[in-house]
């Protein structure tokens, strides 16, 4: 039924400027009149609902697709295709992204001071980060629109994801990353998937500036998160989460903030779910940044959201080492609309939270751990109440930054930094590898002492 509706052309999306409201061409990133960002709208939904279906039929349809062997149905993004821009099935590039697990984190809940804590682990996507959910849509659009080259500036995860989707879709990809400022595992992914990879002697914000000019001059399709199709794909994490929760909204969703597209995407999804009758109330969406990369926190606290305060970003959570976030207006709207908040956390707080998530047998990369560190602060402030339901969005896999993890456990993560003396508080969480003689007695003795 949905397929027929789609064939009949009932599902139409458009790009609209978030500033002046003008409609833009399908392959643009900014409004030609006021230069603001674009977002996807679906005018047909008002009268007919997505693909002519109501929320009850959509829930059933999406659930049925779990048992299908079709690639698009096996994707946790395209399974929800009625609420996405239309892409012909043969143009879809999927690596079976989405369908990520929701885990209970009982020990982290205790550490944070809440009764129950869930984590939606987007690091369990094919390239190890949430970027895959957006990339499948934007890369498919690029292929459908006839582009041969795609490009991004990245702190490492977008580039890994883009390189993979470009390779799967037969496209060439260009990656600009800050030299020495991304984890080697992310860099290695981009090389392995065949991207033309350039390390620029600047930071992420500098890479964005260079790339914006390159795409003006060359027929290259930009896959940074200002790309409105990426936001649409990233939206599906919220549909998937709410489906998992039986379409009951949690009280809080907590998201890390870098370029601020992910919080925007999750907020857009919830707005649409409410509009379409999937849910009756919005969860509060809160965005957590690292203290050293806190432009949104400063923007809200110092200008009440009037104008962006860019910062010179510095944090060991390299994924969110971003000082001039492109999607700040969209994220601000989401925080206001959902009565959420912003918070910032220190390097020590991030390292501790990452170790606590690791000790649950789950793990994540440092940028994802800001969510737990932020939650602890929000509980202390009384913004999150003990009995309220909270979902952390973990954005990247623990193997994305093995160097951080190793240094943490060896005890030298903060050596030579201003945090060195404070880092003594982390000792009880560190498990350094032990070097022993190859002797049975030595191992047994160690085991005995560990049991005490
Ligand atoms: N978490 C991880 C693991 C990330 O890689 C990023 C962003 C974020 C959180 C922040 O998400 O930008 O939507 O607010 N990484 C980008 C990249 C910038 O290039 O990989 P955001």
Short mmCIF file of C-alpha atoms and ligand atoms in Angstrom, two decimals:
data_model
loop_
_atom_site.label_atom_id
_atom_site.label_comp_id
_atom_site.label_asym_id
_atom_site.label_seq_id
_atom_site.Cartn_x
_atom_site.Cartn_y
_atom_site.Cartn_z
CA UNK A 1 0.00 0.00 0.00
CA UNK A 2 2.78 2.40 0.94
CA UNK A 3 4.70 1.42 -2.17
CA UNK A 4 1.65 2.24 -4.32
CA UNK A 5 1.29 5.59 -2.63
CA UNK A 6 4.93 6.36 -3.31
CA UNK A 7 4.60 5.32 -6.95
CA UNK A 8 1.57 7.57 -7.27
CA UNK A 9 3.89 10.45 -6.33
CA UNK A 10 2.11 11.28 -3.10
CA UNK A 11 5.27 11.73 -1.08
CA UNK A 12 6.95 15.01 -1.81
CA UNK A 13 9.76 16.73 0.05
CA UNK A 14 11.21 20.20 -0.47
CA UNK A 15 14.09 22.20 0.96
CA UNK A 16 13.09 25.34 2.85
CA UNK A 17 15.28 28.05 4.36
CA UNK A 18 15.13 28.09 8.17
CA UNK A 19 15.59 31.89 8.09
CA UNK A 20 13.42 33.45 5.40
CA UNK A 21 11.29 30.41 4.54
CA UNK A 22 12.04 30.47 0.81
CA UNK A 23 12.11 27.16 -1.07
CA UNK A 24 15.51 26.14 -2.46
CA UNK A 25 16.68 23.81 -5.22
CA UNK A 26 17.12 20.17 -4.21
CA UNK A 27 20.93 20.15 -4.26
CA UNK A 28 21.61 23.36 -2.28
CA UNK A 29 22.90 23.71 1.30
CA UNK A 30 22.16 27.32 2.04
CA UNK A 31 19.47 29.78 1.04
CA UNK A 32 20.54 31.84 -1.97
CA UNK A 33 18.83 34.90 -0.52
CA UNK A 34 19.80 34.99 3.17
CA UNK A 35 22.53 32.25 3.36
CA UNK A 36 20.77 30.49 6.23
CA UNK A 37 20.60 26.69 6.41
CA UNK A 38 17.96 24.60 4.69
CA UNK A 39 15.69 21.94 6.09
CA UNK A 40 13.53 19.31 4.46
CA UNK A 41 9.79 19.79 4.62
CA UNK A 42 6.99 17.49 3.48
CA UNK A 43 4.03 19.64 2.39
CA UNK A 44 1.87 16.62 1.55
CA UNK A 45 1.85 15.39 5.15
CA UNK A 46 -0.65 17.98 6.31
CA UNK A 47 -3.50 16.50 4.30
CA UNK A 48 -2.66 12.86 3.75
CA UNK A 49 0.12 11.87 6.17
CA UNK A 50 3.38 10.35 4.89
CA UNK A 51 2.70 8.25 1.77
CA UNK A 52 -1.00 8.61 2.51
CA UNK A 53 -0.72 6.61 5.73
CA UNK A 54 -1.62 7.42 9.33
CA UNK A 55 0.63 6.66 12.28
CA UNK A 56 -1.08 3.36 13.10
CA UNK A 57 -0.54 2.00 9.58
CA UNK A 58 3.02 3.32 9.50
CA UNK A 59 3.91 1.64 12.80
CA UNK A 60 2.58 -1.67 11.47
CA UNK A 61 4.35 -1.31 8.13
CA UNK A 62 7.70 -0.44 9.73
CA UNK A 63 7.38 -3.34 12.10
CA UNK A 64 6.57 -5.78 9.29
CA UNK A 65 9.73 -4.80 7.46
CA UNK A 66 11.80 -6.39 10.26
CA UNK A 67 11.15 -9.76 8.66
CA UNK A 68 11.96 -8.69 5.10
CA UNK A 69 15.13 -9.67 3.24
CA UNK A 70 15.09 -6.56 1.02
CA UNK A 71 18.22 -4.41 1.59
CA UNK A 72 16.15 -1.23 2.04
CA UNK A 73 13.93 -2.96 4.60
CA UNK A 74 16.93 -4.32 6.50
CA UNK A 75 18.29 -0.80 6.88
CA UNK A 76 17.21 0.89 10.11
CA UNK A 77 17.02 4.10 8.10
CA UNK A 78 15.18 3.09 4.93
CA UNK A 79 12.75 0.96 6.92
CA UNK A 80 11.25 4.37 7.78
CA UNK A 81 11.38 5.64 4.18
CA UNK A 82 7.89 7.17 4.28
CA UNK A 83 9.25 9.98 6.47
CA UNK A 84 12.39 10.50 4.32
CA UNK A 85 13.02 12.27 1.01
CA UNK A 86 12.12 10.04 -1.92
CA UNK A 87 15.07 8.24 -3.50
CA UNK A 88 14.45 5.56 -6.17
CA UNK A 89 15.14 2.13 -4.67
CA UNK A 90 17.90 1.31 -7.17
CA UNK A 91 19.84 4.43 -6.13
CA UNK A 92 19.86 3.65 -2.41
CA UNK A 93 23.32 3.00 -0.97
CA UNK A 94 22.90 1.02 2.23
CA UNK A 95 25.33 -0.86 4.47
CA UNK A 96 22.41 -1.89 6.73
CA UNK A 97 22.84 1.11 9.01
CA UNK A 98 20.59 1.84 11.96
CA UNK A 99 18.81 -0.88 13.96
CA UNK A 100 21.14 -0.02 16.83
CA UNK A 101 20.68 -1.43 20.33
CA UNK A 102 19.26 0.27 23.40
CA UNK A 103 21.16 -0.81 26.52
CA UNK A 104 20.42 -0.44 30.20
CA UNK A 105 23.27 1.14 32.15
CA UNK A 106 22.52 0.30 35.80
CA UNK A 107 25.90 1.25 37.23
CA UNK A 108 26.04 4.50 35.31
CA UNK A 109 22.50 5.24 36.53
CA UNK A 110 23.73 4.88 40.09
CA UNK A 111 26.76 7.07 39.43
CA UNK A 112 24.52 9.74 37.94
CA UNK A 113 21.80 9.51 40.61
CA UNK A 114 18.86 8.30 38.52
CA UNK A 115 16.77 5.13 38.97
CA UNK A 116 17.11 3.96 35.39
CA UNK A 117 19.30 4.91 32.48
CA UNK A 118 19.17 3.81 28.85
CA UNK A 119 21.71 4.33 26.08
CA UNK A 120 20.90 4.23 22.39
CA UNK A 121 24.24 3.14 20.99
CA UNK A 122 24.77 4.67 17.58
CA UNK A 123 28.35 3.49 17.66
CA UNK A 124 26.97 0.09 16.65
CA UNK A 125 26.46 1.33 13.08
CA UNK A 126 28.51 -0.18 10.20
CA UNK A 127 31.40 2.32 10.37
CA UNK A 128 31.11 2.71 14.12
CA UNK A 129 29.27 6.02 14.44
CA UNK A 130 25.88 7.67 14.07
CA UNK A 131 27.06 9.34 10.87
CA UNK A 132 26.02 6.30 8.83
CA UNK A 133 22.32 6.97 9.33
CA UNK A 134 22.61 10.36 7.64
CA UNK A 135 25.22 9.35 5.13
CA UNK A 136 23.07 6.63 3.55
CA UNK A 137 20.46 9.25 2.61
CA UNK A 138 22.82 12.03 1.49
CA UNK A 139 25.15 9.72 -0.46
CA UNK A 140 22.16 8.12 -2.17
CA UNK A 141 20.89 11.56 -3.10
CA UNK A 142 24.34 12.45 -4.51
CA UNK A 143 24.31 9.36 -6.69
CA UNK A 144 20.77 9.95 -7.84
CA UNK A 145 21.59 13.58 -8.68
CA UNK A 146 24.46 12.38 -10.89
CA UNK A 147 27.45 13.58 -8.84
CA UNK A 148 30.73 11.67 -9.28
CA UNK A 149 32.52 13.26 -6.32
CA UNK A 150 31.44 13.79 -2.73
CA UNK A 151 33.44 15.61 -0.05
CA UNK A 152 33.48 16.51 3.62
CA UNK A 153 35.53 18.26 6.28
CA UNK A 154 35.56 16.12 9.37
CA UNK A 155 36.79 15.38 12.86
CA UNK A 156 36.99 11.76 11.68
CA UNK A 157 33.63 10.03 11.86
CA UNK A 158 31.90 11.81 9.00
CA UNK A 159 34.93 11.11 6.80
CA UNK A 160 35.00 7.41 7.73
CA UNK A 161 31.31 7.12 7.00
CA UNK A 162 31.36 9.13 3.78
CA UNK A 163 34.32 7.15 2.45
CA UNK A 164 32.47 3.89 3.06
CA UNK A 165 29.18 4.97 1.47
CA UNK A 166 30.96 6.55 -1.50
CA UNK A 167 32.88 3.32 -2.08
CA UNK A 168 29.71 1.22 -1.84
CA UNK A 169 27.93 3.55 -4.26
CA UNK A 170 30.74 3.83 -6.82
CA UNK A 171 31.44 7.51 -6.04
CA UNK A 172 34.80 9.22 -5.46
CA UNK A 173 35.32 10.92 -2.13
CA UNK A 174 37.48 13.79 -0.87
CA UNK A 175 38.21 14.09 2.85
CA UNK A 176 39.65 17.18 4.60
CA UNK A 177 40.71 16.55 8.19
CA UNK A 178 42.70 18.59 10.70
CA UNK A 179 46.29 17.35 10.72
CA UNK A 180 47.10 15.43 13.92
CA UNK A 181 43.75 16.23 15.52
CA UNK A 182 41.73 13.11 14.73
CA UNK A 183 42.12 9.59 16.06
CA UNK A 184 44.21 7.26 13.91
CA UNK A 185 41.46 4.64 13.74
CA UNK A 186 39.12 7.11 12.05
CA UNK A 187 41.89 8.20 9.69
CA UNK A 188 42.62 4.57 8.87
CA UNK A 189 38.99 3.94 7.95
CA UNK A 190 38.96 6.76 5.44
CA UNK A 191 42.14 5.37 3.84
CA UNK A 192 40.85 1.82 3.81
CA UNK A 193 37.57 2.77 2.12
CA UNK A 194 39.54 4.56 -0.59
CA UNK A 195 38.93 8.27 0.00
CA UNK A 196 41.31 10.92 -1.26
CA UNK A 197 42.37 11.97 2.23
CA UNK A 198 44.01 15.35 2.96
CA UNK A 199 45.32 16.36 6.36
CA UNK A 200 45.22 20.15 6.46
CA UNK A 201 47.42 22.08 8.86
CA UNK A 202 44.46 23.73 10.55
CA UNK A 203 41.53 22.76 12.78
CA UNK A 204 38.08 21.42 11.81
CA UNK A 205 36.68 24.92 11.38
CA UNK A 206 39.58 25.74 9.01
CA UNK A 207 38.88 22.58 7.00
CA UNK A 208 35.23 23.65 6.64
CA UNK A 209 36.28 27.07 5.33
CA UNK A 210 38.53 25.52 2.67
CA UNK A 211 35.98 22.94 1.61
CA UNK A 212 33.17 25.47 1.27
CA UNK A 213 35.24 27.23 -1.41
CA UNK A 214 36.23 24.00 -3.13
CA UNK A 215 32.61 22.94 -3.59
CA UNK A 216 31.75 26.39 -5.00
CA UNK A 217 34.31 25.89 -7.74
CA UNK A 218 34.14 22.17 -8.47
CA UNK A 219 31.25 19.79 -9.23
CA UNK A 220 31.62 18.13 -5.85
CA UNK A 221 28.68 17.37 -3.57
CA UNK A 222 29.13 18.47 0.03
CA UNK A 223 28.38 15.81 2.64
CA UNK A 224 29.00 17.85 5.78
CA UNK A 225 26.13 18.00 8.24
CA UNK A 226 24.77 21.24 6.74
CA UNK A 227 23.55 18.81 4.09
CA UNK A 228 19.80 18.59 4.72
CA UNK A 229 19.59 14.95 3.56
CA UNK A 230 22.05 13.89 6.25
CA UNK A 231 19.80 15.45 8.86
CA UNK A 232 16.85 13.47 7.48
CA UNK A 233 18.69 10.18 7.81
CA UNK A 234 19.91 11.05 11.31
CA UNK A 235 16.30 11.69 12.24
CA UNK A 236 15.54 7.99 12.13
CA UNK A 237 17.41 7.30 15.38
CA UNK A 238 14.56 8.99 17.23
CA UNK A 239 11.88 7.01 15.35
CA UNK A 240 13.78 3.83 16.12
CA UNK A 241 14.16 4.77 19.78
CA UNK A 242 10.50 5.64 20.21
CA UNK A 243 9.48 2.44 18.45
CA UNK A 244 11.68 0.57 20.95
CA UNK A 245 9.97 2.40 23.83
CA UNK A 246 6.49 1.52 22.57
CA UNK A 247 5.99 5.12 21.35
CA UNK A 248 6.14 6.44 24.94
CA UNK A 249 8.40 9.48 25.13
CA UNK A 250 11.18 9.37 27.72
CA UNK A 251 11.49 12.44 29.93
CA UNK A 252 14.99 13.31 28.69
CA UNK A 253 17.23 12.64 25.70
CA UNK A 254 20.84 13.72 26.13
CA UNK A 255 23.06 14.30 23.11
CA UNK A 256 26.67 15.43 22.61
CA UNK A 257 27.05 18.69 20.71
CA UNK A 258 29.69 19.41 18.06
CA UNK A 259 28.53 20.91 14.79
CA UNK A 260 25.03 20.52 16.29
CA UNK A 261 23.35 18.64 13.46
CA UNK A 262 22.56 15.54 15.47
CA UNK A 263 20.63 17.34 18.19
CA UNK A 264 18.82 19.22 15.40
CA UNK A 265 17.95 15.98 13.64
CA UNK A 266 16.63 14.29 16.77
CA UNK A 267 14.56 17.35 17.62
CA UNK A 268 13.15 17.50 14.09
CA UNK A 269 12.15 13.85 14.32
CA UNK A 270 10.32 14.37 17.59
CA UNK A 271 8.56 17.47 16.26
CA UNK A 272 7.39 15.42 13.26
CA UNK A 273 6.35 12.48 15.44
CA UNK A 274 4.19 14.80 17.50
CA UNK A 275 2.76 16.45 14.39
CA UNK A 276 1.85 13.04 12.95
CA UNK A 277 0.35 11.71 16.17
CA UNK A 278 3.01 9.09 16.99
CA UNK A 279 3.64 10.67 20.38
CA UNK A 280 1.70 13.06 22.57
CA UNK A 281 4.54 14.88 24.33
CA UNK A 282 8.11 15.88 23.53
CA UNK A 283 11.05 14.67 25.61
CA UNK A 284 13.41 17.38 26.82
CA UNK A 285 16.48 17.38 24.57
CA UNK A 286 19.68 18.55 26.24
CA UNK A 287 22.99 19.12 24.50
CA UNK A 288 26.32 18.58 26.23
CA UNK A 289 29.60 20.12 25.06
CA UNK A 290 33.18 19.86 26.25
CA UNK A 291 34.28 22.90 28.29
CA UNK A 292 37.01 23.56 25.72
CA UNK A 293 34.59 23.43 22.79
CA UNK A 294 31.51 25.13 24.17
CA UNK A 295 30.19 27.66 21.63
CA UNK A 296 26.53 26.71 22.14
CA UNK A 297 26.80 26.91 25.93
CA UNK A 298 28.36 30.35 25.68
CA UNK A 299 25.88 31.48 23.03
CA UNK A 300 22.93 30.63 25.25
CA UNK A 301 24.44 31.85 28.53
CA UNK A 302 26.00 35.03 27.23
CA UNK A 303 23.66 36.18 24.42
CA UNK A 304 20.47 34.29 25.24
CA UNK A 305 20.80 32.68 21.82
CA UNK A 306 20.91 36.00 19.96
CA UNK A 307 24.22 35.43 18.18
CA UNK A 308 26.77 32.65 17.98
CA UNK A 309 29.92 33.00 20.05
CA UNK A 310 32.56 31.03 18.13
CA UNK A 311 35.45 29.69 20.24
CA UNK A 312 38.93 28.37 19.57
CA UNK A 313 38.08 24.75 20.32
CA UNK A 314 40.28 22.37 22.26
CA UNK A 315 39.34 19.04 23.84
CA UNK A 316 40.65 15.48 23.90
CA UNK A 317 37.18 14.44 22.73
CA UNK A 318 38.40 15.24 19.21
CA UNK A 319 35.10 14.37 17.51
CA UNK A 320 33.49 17.46 19.05
CA UNK A 321 36.52 19.76 18.81
CA UNK A 322 34.44 22.35 16.96
CA UNK A 323 34.33 26.07 17.68
CA UNK A 324 32.01 27.42 15.00
CA UNK A 325 29.04 25.03 14.74
CA UNK A 326 27.05 25.33 11.52
CA UNK A 327 23.71 24.12 12.87
CA UNK A 328 23.56 26.19 16.07
CA UNK A 329 20.27 27.88 15.19
CA UNK A 330 18.56 24.56 14.53
CA UNK A 331 19.86 23.12 17.82
CA UNK A 332 18.81 26.20 19.73
CA UNK A 333 15.30 25.87 18.37
CA UNK A 334 15.17 22.22 19.50
CA UNK A 335 16.37 23.02 23.01
CA UNK A 336 13.78 25.80 23.36
CA UNK A 337 10.94 23.84 21.80
CA UNK A 338 11.51 20.83 24.06
CA UNK A 339 12.41 22.77 27.24
CA UNK A 340 15.83 21.15 27.21
CA UNK A 341 19.10 22.74 28.26
CA UNK A 342 22.83 22.92 27.57
CA UNK A 343 25.71 21.98 29.82
CA UNK A 344 29.47 21.71 29.56
CA UNK A 345 31.80 19.15 31.09
CA UNK A 346 35.52 19.06 31.87
CA UNK A 347 38.17 16.79 30.38
CA UNK A 348 38.37 14.87 33.66
CA UNK A 349 34.60 14.44 33.79
CA UNK A 350 34.61 13.12 30.20
CA UNK A 351 37.39 10.62 30.93
CA UNK A 352 35.62 9.35 34.06
CA UNK A 353 32.27 8.97 32.30
CA UNK A 354 33.90 7.14 29.41
CA UNK A 355 35.50 4.66 31.83
CA UNK A 356 32.15 4.15 33.58
CA UNK A 357 30.40 3.36 30.28
CA UNK A 358 33.28 1.02 29.42
CA UNK A 359 32.94 -0.76 32.77
CA UNK A 360 29.34 -1.62 31.82
CA UNK A 361 30.79 -3.79 29.03
CA UNK A 362 29.58 -1.36 26.39
CA UNK A 363 32.06 1.46 25.91
CA UNK A 364 31.98 4.47 23.62
CA UNK A 365 34.32 7.10 22.28
CA UNK A 366 35.14 10.18 24.40
CA UNK A 367 32.72 12.52 22.60
CA UNK A 368 29.82 10.19 23.43
CA UNK A 369 30.75 10.07 27.11
CA UNK A 370 29.97 13.77 27.55
CA UNK A 371 26.33 12.66 27.77
CA UNK A 372 26.85 10.76 31.03
CA UNK A 373 29.12 13.45 32.41
CA UNK A 374 26.48 16.05 31.54
CA UNK A 375 23.67 13.98 33.04
CA UNK A 376 25.48 13.90 36.39
CA UNK A 377 25.52 17.69 36.40
CA UNK A 378 21.89 17.98 35.32
CA UNK A 379 20.84 15.66 38.16
CA UNK A 380 22.83 17.71 40.68
CA UNK A 381 21.16 20.88 39.42
CA UNK A 382 17.72 19.25 39.78
CA UNK A 383 17.01 19.62 36.05
CA UNK A 384 16.77 15.82 35.78
CA UNK A 385 14.85 14.17 38.63
CA UNK A 386 15.84 10.78 40.03
CA UNK A 387 12.65 9.00 38.90
CA UNK A 388 12.63 10.47 35.38
CA UNK A 389 13.43 8.35 32.32
CA UNK A 390 16.63 9.30 30.55
CA UNK A 391 18.18 8.15 27.28
CA UNK A 392 21.78 8.94 26.40
CA UNK A 393 22.68 8.96 22.72
CA UNK A 394 26.10 7.32 22.43
CA UNK A 395 27.42 8.46 19.10
CA UNK A 396 30.63 6.49 18.53
CA UNK A 397 32.12 3.05 19.17
CA UNK A 398 34.78 2.45 21.84
CA UNK A 399 37.30 1.34 19.18
CA UNK A 400 37.08 4.73 17.47
CA UNK A 401 39.69 6.10 19.88
CA UNK A 402 41.67 3.22 21.34
CA UNK A 403 44.62 5.51 22.03
CA UNK A 404 42.56 7.60 24.46
CA UNK A 405 41.41 4.43 26.25
CA UNK A 406 44.92 2.98 26.51
CA UNK A 407 46.40 6.21 27.78
CA UNK A 408 43.59 6.52 30.31
CA UNK A 409 44.20 3.06 31.76
CA UNK A 410 47.98 3.44 31.72
CA UNK A 411 47.51 6.64 33.67
CA UNK A 412 49.23 8.99 31.23
CA UNK A 413 46.24 10.55 29.46
CA UNK A 414 46.67 13.82 31.33
CA UNK A 415 50.47 13.77 31.71
CA UNK A 416 51.91 17.22 31.04
CA UNK A 417 48.46 18.85 30.86
CA UNK A 418 46.90 21.32 33.32
CA UNK A 419 44.68 18.45 34.53
CA UNK A 420 47.54 16.26 35.71
CA UNK A 421 47.06 16.67 39.46
CA UNK A 422 43.25 16.47 39.25
CA UNK A 423 43.55 13.23 37.27
CA UNK A 424 44.67 11.42 40.44
CA UNK A 425 40.95 11.13 41.23
CA UNK A 426 40.61 8.72 38.28
CA UNK A 427 43.01 6.10 39.70
CA UNK A 428 40.36 3.68 40.95
CA UNK A 429 38.94 3.45 37.42
CA UNK A 430 42.25 2.66 35.74
CA UNK A 431 43.18 -0.92 34.82
CA UNK A 432 46.68 -0.89 33.45
CA UNK A 433 47.85 -4.01 31.56
CA UNK A 434 50.20 -6.16 33.67
CA UNK A 435 53.42 -7.65 32.40
CA UNK A 436 54.25 -11.01 33.99
CA UNK A 437 56.67 -13.88 33.56
CA UNK A 438 55.03 -16.76 31.64
CA UNK A 439 54.48 -18.66 34.89
CA UNK A 440 51.33 -20.41 36.11
CA UNK A 441 52.14 -19.50 39.70
CA UNK A 442 52.53 -15.84 38.86
CA UNK A 443 49.11 -15.76 37.16
CA UNK A 444 47.42 -17.65 40.01
CA UNK A 445 48.98 -15.38 42.61
CA UNK A 446 47.71 -12.39 40.72
CA UNK A 447 44.22 -13.89 40.44
CA UNK A 448 44.16 -14.48 44.21
CA UNK A 449 45.23 -10.95 44.98
CA UNK A 450 42.62 -9.59 42.53
CA UNK A 451 39.86 -11.52 44.35
CA UNK A 452 40.61 -9.92 47.70
N1 LIG B 1 29.81 12.42 18.63
C1 LIG B 1 30.67 11.96 17.71
C2 LIG B 1 31.28 10.63 17.93
C3 LIG B 1 30.94 12.73 16.55
O1 LIG B 1 31.78 12.25 15.64
C4 LIG B 1 30.34 14.00 16.42
C5 LIG B 1 30.62 14.84 15.25
C6 LIG B 1 29.46 14.41 17.41
C7 LIG B 1 29.22 13.61 18.51
C8 LIG B 1 28.75 15.72 17.33
O2 LIG B 1 27.68 15.66 16.45
O3 LIG B 1 28.34 17.55 15.02
O4 LIG B 1 26.06 16.60 14.90
O5 LIG B 1 26.77 17.88 16.90
N2 LIG B 1 31.48 14.59 14.37
C9 LIG B 1 31.66 15.30 13.12
C10 LIG B 1 32.64 14.57 12.20
C11 LIG B 1 31.81 16.72 13.19
O6 LIG B 1 33.24 15.23 11.33
O7 LIG B 1 32.79 13.37 12.32
P1 LIG B 1 27.17 17.01 15.78
#
